[in-house]
Coordinates of N, CA and C in Angstrom, one line a residue:
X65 N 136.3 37.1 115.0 CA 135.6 36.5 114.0 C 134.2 37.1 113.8
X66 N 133.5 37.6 114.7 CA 132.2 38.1 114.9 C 132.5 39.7 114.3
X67 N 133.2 40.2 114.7 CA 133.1 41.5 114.0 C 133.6 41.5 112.7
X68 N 134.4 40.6 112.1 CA 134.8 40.4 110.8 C 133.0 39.9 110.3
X69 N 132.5 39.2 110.4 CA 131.3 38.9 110.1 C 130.3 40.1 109.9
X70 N 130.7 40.5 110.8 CA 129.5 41.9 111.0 C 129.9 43.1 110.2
X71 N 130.9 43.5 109.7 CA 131.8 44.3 108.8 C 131.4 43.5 107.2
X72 N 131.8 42.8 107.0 CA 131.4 41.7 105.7 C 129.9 41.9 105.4
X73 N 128.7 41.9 106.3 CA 127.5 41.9 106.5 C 126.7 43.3 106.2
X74 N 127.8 44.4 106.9 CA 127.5 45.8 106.2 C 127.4 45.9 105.1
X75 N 128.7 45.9 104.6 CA 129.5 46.2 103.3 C 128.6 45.2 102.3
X76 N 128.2 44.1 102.5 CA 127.5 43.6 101.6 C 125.7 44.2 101.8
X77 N 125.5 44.3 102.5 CA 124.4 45.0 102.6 C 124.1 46.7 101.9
X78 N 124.9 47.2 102.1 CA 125.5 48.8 101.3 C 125.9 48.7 99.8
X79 N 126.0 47.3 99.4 CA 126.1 46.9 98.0 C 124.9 46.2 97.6
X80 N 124.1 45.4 98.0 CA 123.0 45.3 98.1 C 121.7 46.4 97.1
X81 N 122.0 47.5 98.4 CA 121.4 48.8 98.4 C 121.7 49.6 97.0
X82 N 123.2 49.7 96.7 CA 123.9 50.2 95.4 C 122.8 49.2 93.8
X83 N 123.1 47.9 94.3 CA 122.7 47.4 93.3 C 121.1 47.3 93.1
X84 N 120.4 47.6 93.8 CA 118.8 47.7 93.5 C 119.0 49.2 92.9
X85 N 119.0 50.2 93.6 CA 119.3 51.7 93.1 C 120.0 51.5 91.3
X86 N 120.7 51.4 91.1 CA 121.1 51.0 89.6 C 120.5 50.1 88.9
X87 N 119.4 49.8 89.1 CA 118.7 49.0 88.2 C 117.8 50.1 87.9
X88 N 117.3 49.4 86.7 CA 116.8 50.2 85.5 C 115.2 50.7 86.2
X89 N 114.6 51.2 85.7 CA 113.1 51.5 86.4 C 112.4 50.6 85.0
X90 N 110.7 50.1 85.9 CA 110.2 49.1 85.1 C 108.8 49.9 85.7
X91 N 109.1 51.0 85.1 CA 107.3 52.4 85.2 C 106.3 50.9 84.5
X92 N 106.5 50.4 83.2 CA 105.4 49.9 82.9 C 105.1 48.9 83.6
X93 N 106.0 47.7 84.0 CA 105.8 46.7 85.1 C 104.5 47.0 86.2
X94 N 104.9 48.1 86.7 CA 104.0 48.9 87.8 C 103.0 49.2 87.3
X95 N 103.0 49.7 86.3 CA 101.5 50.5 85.8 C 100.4 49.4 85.4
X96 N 101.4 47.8 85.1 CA 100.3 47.1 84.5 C 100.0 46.2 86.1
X97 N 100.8 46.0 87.1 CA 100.7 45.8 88.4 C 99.2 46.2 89.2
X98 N 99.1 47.7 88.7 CA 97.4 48.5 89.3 C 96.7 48.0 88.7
X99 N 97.0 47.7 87.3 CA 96.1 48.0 86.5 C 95.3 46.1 85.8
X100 N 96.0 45.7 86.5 CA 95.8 43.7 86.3 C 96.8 42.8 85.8
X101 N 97.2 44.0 84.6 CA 98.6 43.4 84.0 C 98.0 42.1 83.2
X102 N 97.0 41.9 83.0 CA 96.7 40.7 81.8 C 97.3 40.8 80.4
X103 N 97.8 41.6 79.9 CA 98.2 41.7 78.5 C 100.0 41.0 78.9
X104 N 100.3 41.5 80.1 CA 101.8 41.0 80.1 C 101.9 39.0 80.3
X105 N 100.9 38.9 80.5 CA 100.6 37.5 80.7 C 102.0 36.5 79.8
X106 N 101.5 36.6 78.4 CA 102.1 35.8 77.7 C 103.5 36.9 76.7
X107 N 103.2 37.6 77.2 CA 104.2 38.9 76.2 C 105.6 39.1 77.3
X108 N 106.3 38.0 78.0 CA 107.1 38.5 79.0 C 108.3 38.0 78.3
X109 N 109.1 39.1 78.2 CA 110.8 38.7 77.4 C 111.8 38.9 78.4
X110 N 112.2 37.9 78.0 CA 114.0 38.2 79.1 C 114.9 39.6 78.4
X111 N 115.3 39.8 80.1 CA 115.8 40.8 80.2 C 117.5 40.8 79.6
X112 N 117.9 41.5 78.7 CA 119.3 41.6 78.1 C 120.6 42.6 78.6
X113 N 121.6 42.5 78.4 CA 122.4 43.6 78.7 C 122.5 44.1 80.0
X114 N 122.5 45.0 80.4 CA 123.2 45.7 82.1 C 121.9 45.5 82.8
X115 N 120.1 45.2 82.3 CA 119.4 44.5 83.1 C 119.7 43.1 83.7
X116 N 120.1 41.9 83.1 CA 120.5 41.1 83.3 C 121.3 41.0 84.1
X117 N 122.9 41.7 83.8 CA 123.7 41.5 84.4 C 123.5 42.3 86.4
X118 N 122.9 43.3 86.0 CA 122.3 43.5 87.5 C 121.3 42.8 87.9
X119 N 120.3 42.1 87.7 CA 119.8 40.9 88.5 C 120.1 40.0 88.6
X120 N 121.6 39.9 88.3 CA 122.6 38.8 88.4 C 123.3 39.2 89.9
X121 N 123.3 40.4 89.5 CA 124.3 40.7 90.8 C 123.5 41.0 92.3
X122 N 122.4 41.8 91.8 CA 121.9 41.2 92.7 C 121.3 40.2 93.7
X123 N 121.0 39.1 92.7 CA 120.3 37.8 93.4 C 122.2 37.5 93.9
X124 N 123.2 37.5 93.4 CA 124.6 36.9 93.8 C 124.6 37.4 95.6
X125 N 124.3 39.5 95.6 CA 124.6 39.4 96.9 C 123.3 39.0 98.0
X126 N 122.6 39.0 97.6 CA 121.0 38.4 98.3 C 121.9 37.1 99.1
X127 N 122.1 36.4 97.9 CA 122.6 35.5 98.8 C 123.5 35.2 99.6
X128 N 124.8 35.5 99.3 CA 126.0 36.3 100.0 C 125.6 36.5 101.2
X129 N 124.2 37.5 101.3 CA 123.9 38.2 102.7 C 123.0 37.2 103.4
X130 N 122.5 36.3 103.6 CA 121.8 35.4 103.7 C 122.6 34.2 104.5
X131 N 123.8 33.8 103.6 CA 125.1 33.1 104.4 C 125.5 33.5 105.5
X132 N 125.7 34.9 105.2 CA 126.5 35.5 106.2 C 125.8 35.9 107.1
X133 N 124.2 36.4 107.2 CA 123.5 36.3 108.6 C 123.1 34.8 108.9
X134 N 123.5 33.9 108.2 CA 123.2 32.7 109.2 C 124.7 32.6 110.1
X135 N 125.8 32.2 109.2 CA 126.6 32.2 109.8 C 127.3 33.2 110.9
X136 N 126.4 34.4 111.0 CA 127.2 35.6 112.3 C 126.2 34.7 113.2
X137 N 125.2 34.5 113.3 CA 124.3 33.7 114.2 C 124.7 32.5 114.8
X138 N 125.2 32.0 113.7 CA 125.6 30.4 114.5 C 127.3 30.8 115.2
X139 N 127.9 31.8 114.9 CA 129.2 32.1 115.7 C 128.8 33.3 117.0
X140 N 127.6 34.0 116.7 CA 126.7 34.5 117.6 C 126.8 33.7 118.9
X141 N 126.4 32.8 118.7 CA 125.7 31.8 120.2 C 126.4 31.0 120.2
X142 N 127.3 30.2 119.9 CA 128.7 29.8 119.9 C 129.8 30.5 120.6

């Protein structure tokens, strides 16, 4: 059961990784980041299309991975 856990835990972790890497780059996000970013204040629009659907997927395995290191822990010490 623990190595099934720990295998599940990779593999989600290596998709994790996949899915940050595939998201789109946000150069201006950053730029206004240094720079105060007050103009993005009230000018912030939701994200559409394959941005969305990857911060979908990634918040999905965030959590995924989050279960699964609690649960290798509690079968850890068990």
């Amino acid at each position: 059961m623990q190595s099934l856990m720990t295998n599940l835990l990779v593999a989600d972790s290596i998709l994790i990784v996949i899915a940050v890497l595939m998201q789109p780059s946000k150069q201006q996000d950053a730029l206004s980041a240094l720079s105060g970013g007050a103009t993005d204040l009230f000018g912030k629009t939701k994200s559409r299309g394959f941005e969305a659907f990857m911060e979908k997927v990634t918040v999905v395995l965030g959590v995924i991975f989050f279960v699964l290191a609690l649960v290798l822990a509690y079968v850890s010490s068990h």
